[in-house]
Short mmCIF file of C-alpha atoms in Angstrom, two decimals:
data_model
loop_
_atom_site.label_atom_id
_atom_site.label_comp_id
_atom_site.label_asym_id
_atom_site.label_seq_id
_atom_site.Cartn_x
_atom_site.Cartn_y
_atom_site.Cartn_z
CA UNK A 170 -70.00 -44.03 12.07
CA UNK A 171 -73.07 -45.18 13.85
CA UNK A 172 -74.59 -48.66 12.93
CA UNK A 173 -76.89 -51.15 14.21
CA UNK A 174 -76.07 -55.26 14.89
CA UNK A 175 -78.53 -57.94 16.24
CA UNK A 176 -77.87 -59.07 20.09
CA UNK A 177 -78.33 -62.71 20.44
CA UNK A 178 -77.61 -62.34 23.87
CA UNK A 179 -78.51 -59.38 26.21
CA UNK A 180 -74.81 -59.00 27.26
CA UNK A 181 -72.33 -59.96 24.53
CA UNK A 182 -72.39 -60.13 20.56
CA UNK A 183 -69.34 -61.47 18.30
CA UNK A 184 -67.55 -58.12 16.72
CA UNK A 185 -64.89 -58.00 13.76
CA UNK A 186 -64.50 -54.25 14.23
CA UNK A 187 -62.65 -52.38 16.91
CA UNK A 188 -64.38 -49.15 17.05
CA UNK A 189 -66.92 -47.37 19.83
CA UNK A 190 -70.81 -47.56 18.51
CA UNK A 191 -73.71 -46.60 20.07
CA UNK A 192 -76.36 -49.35 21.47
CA UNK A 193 -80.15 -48.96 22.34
CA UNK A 194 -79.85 -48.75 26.32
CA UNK A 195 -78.79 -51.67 28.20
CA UNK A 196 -81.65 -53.75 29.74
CA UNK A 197 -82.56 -53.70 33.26
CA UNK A 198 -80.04 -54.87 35.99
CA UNK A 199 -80.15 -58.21 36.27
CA UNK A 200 -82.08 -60.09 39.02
CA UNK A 201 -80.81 -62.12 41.56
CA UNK A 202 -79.76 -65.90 39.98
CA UNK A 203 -80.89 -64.32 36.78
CA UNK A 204 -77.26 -64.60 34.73
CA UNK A 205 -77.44 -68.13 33.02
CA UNK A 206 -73.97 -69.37 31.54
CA UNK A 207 -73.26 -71.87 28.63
CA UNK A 208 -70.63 -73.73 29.31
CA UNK A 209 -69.82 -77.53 29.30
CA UNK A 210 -67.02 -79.35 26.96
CA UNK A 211 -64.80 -77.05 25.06
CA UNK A 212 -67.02 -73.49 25.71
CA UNK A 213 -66.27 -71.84 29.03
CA UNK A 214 -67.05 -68.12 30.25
CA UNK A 215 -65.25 -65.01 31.57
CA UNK A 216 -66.39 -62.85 33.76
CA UNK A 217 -65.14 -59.33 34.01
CA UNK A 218 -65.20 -57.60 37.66
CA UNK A 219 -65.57 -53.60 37.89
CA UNK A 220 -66.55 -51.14 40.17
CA UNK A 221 -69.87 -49.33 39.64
CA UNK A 222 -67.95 -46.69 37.69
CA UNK A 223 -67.88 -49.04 34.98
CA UNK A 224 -71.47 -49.24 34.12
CA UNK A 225 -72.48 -49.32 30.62
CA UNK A 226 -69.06 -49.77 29.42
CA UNK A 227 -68.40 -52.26 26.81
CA UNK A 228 -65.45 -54.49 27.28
CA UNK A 229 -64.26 -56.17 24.51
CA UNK A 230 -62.32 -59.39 24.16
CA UNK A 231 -60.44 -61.47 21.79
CA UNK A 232 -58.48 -64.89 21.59
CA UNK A 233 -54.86 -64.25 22.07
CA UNK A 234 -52.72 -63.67 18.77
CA UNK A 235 -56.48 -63.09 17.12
CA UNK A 236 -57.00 -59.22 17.44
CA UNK A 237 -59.63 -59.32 14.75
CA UNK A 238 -62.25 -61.94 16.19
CA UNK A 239 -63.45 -59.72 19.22
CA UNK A 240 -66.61 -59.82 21.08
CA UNK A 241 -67.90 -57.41 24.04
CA UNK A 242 -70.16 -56.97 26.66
CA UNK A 243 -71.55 -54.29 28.48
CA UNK A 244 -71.09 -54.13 32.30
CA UNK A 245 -74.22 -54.29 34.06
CA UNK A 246 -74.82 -54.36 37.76
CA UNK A 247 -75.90 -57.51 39.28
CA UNK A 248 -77.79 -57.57 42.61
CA UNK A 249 -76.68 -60.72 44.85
CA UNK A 250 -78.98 -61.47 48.16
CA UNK A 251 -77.52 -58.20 50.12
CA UNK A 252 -75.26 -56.65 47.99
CA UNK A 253 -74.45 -55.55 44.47
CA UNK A 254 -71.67 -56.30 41.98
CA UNK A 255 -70.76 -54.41 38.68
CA UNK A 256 -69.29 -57.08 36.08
CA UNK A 257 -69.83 -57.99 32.26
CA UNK A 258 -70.09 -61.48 31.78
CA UNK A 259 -69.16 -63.14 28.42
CA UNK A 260 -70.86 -66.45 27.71
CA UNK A 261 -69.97 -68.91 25.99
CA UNK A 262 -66.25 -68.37 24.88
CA UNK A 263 -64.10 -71.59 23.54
CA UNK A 264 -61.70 -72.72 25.66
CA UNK A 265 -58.44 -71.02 25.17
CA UNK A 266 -56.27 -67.48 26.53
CA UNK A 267 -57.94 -64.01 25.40
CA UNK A 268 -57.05 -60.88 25.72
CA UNK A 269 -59.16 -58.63 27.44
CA UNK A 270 -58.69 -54.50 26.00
CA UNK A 271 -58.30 -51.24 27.58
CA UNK A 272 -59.65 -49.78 24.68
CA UNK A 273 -59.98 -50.36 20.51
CA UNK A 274 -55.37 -50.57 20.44
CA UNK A 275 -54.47 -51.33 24.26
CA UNK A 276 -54.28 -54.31 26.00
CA UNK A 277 -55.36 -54.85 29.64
CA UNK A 278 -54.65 -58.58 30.13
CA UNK A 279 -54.22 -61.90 29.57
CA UNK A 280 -57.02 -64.66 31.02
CA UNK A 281 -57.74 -67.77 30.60
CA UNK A 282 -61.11 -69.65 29.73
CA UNK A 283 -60.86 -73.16 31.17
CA UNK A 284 -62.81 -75.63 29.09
CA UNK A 285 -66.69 -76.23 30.84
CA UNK A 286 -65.77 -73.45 33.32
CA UNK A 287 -65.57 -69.68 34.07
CA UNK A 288 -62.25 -67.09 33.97
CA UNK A 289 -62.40 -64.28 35.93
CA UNK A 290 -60.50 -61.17 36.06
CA UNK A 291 -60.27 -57.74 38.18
CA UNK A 292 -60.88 -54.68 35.32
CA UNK A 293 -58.50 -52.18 37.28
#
């Protein structure tokens, strides 16, 4: 069933439900330098890699052992001084391991968040 939820930021919102919904379209790509991160003490980021095949999906995430507390973020490509990367960048996350799904019941992987830093995996 189709609903509507606030964005605080352009990328990723928290979500308690694990279920596809549609979104108004995704905002331009980004600009170069434009992706700002909050981190510092105990919040960190994650960034999730793609191809350009990715685009517009939502890729949710969740603290390990917490499958109810998820949040997502759209992939978006982002345009780097002679070149172009697909990616959907979750900020801020606390510090900790999360779980990054396939879909609403499978599991892709396991990354870490380091605290005042950025995790990074390879969405393959």
């Amino acid at each position: 069933m189709p609903h509507t939820h606030p964005h605080a930021h352009p990328d990723a919102h928290p979500d308690t439900h694990a279920h596809a919904h549609p979104h108004a379209p995704l905002p331009a790509p980004s600009r170069e330098g434009s992706v700002v991160l909050e981190i510092g003490g105990e919040l960190g980021a994650l960034i999730i890699h793609t191809g350009p095949e990715q685009d517009g999906l939502e890729i949710e995430v969740s603290p390990v052992g917490d499958t109810r507390h998820r949040t997502h973020a759209a992939v978006r490509p982002r345009h780097l001084a002679g070149r172009t990367l697909h990616c959907a960048v979750i900020s801020p996350l606390a510090a900790g391991e999360y779980t990054v799904w396939r879909d609403a019941q499978t599991a892709a992987a396991t990354v870490g968040v380091p605290p005042g830093g950025v995790g990074e995996h390879r969405w393959a």
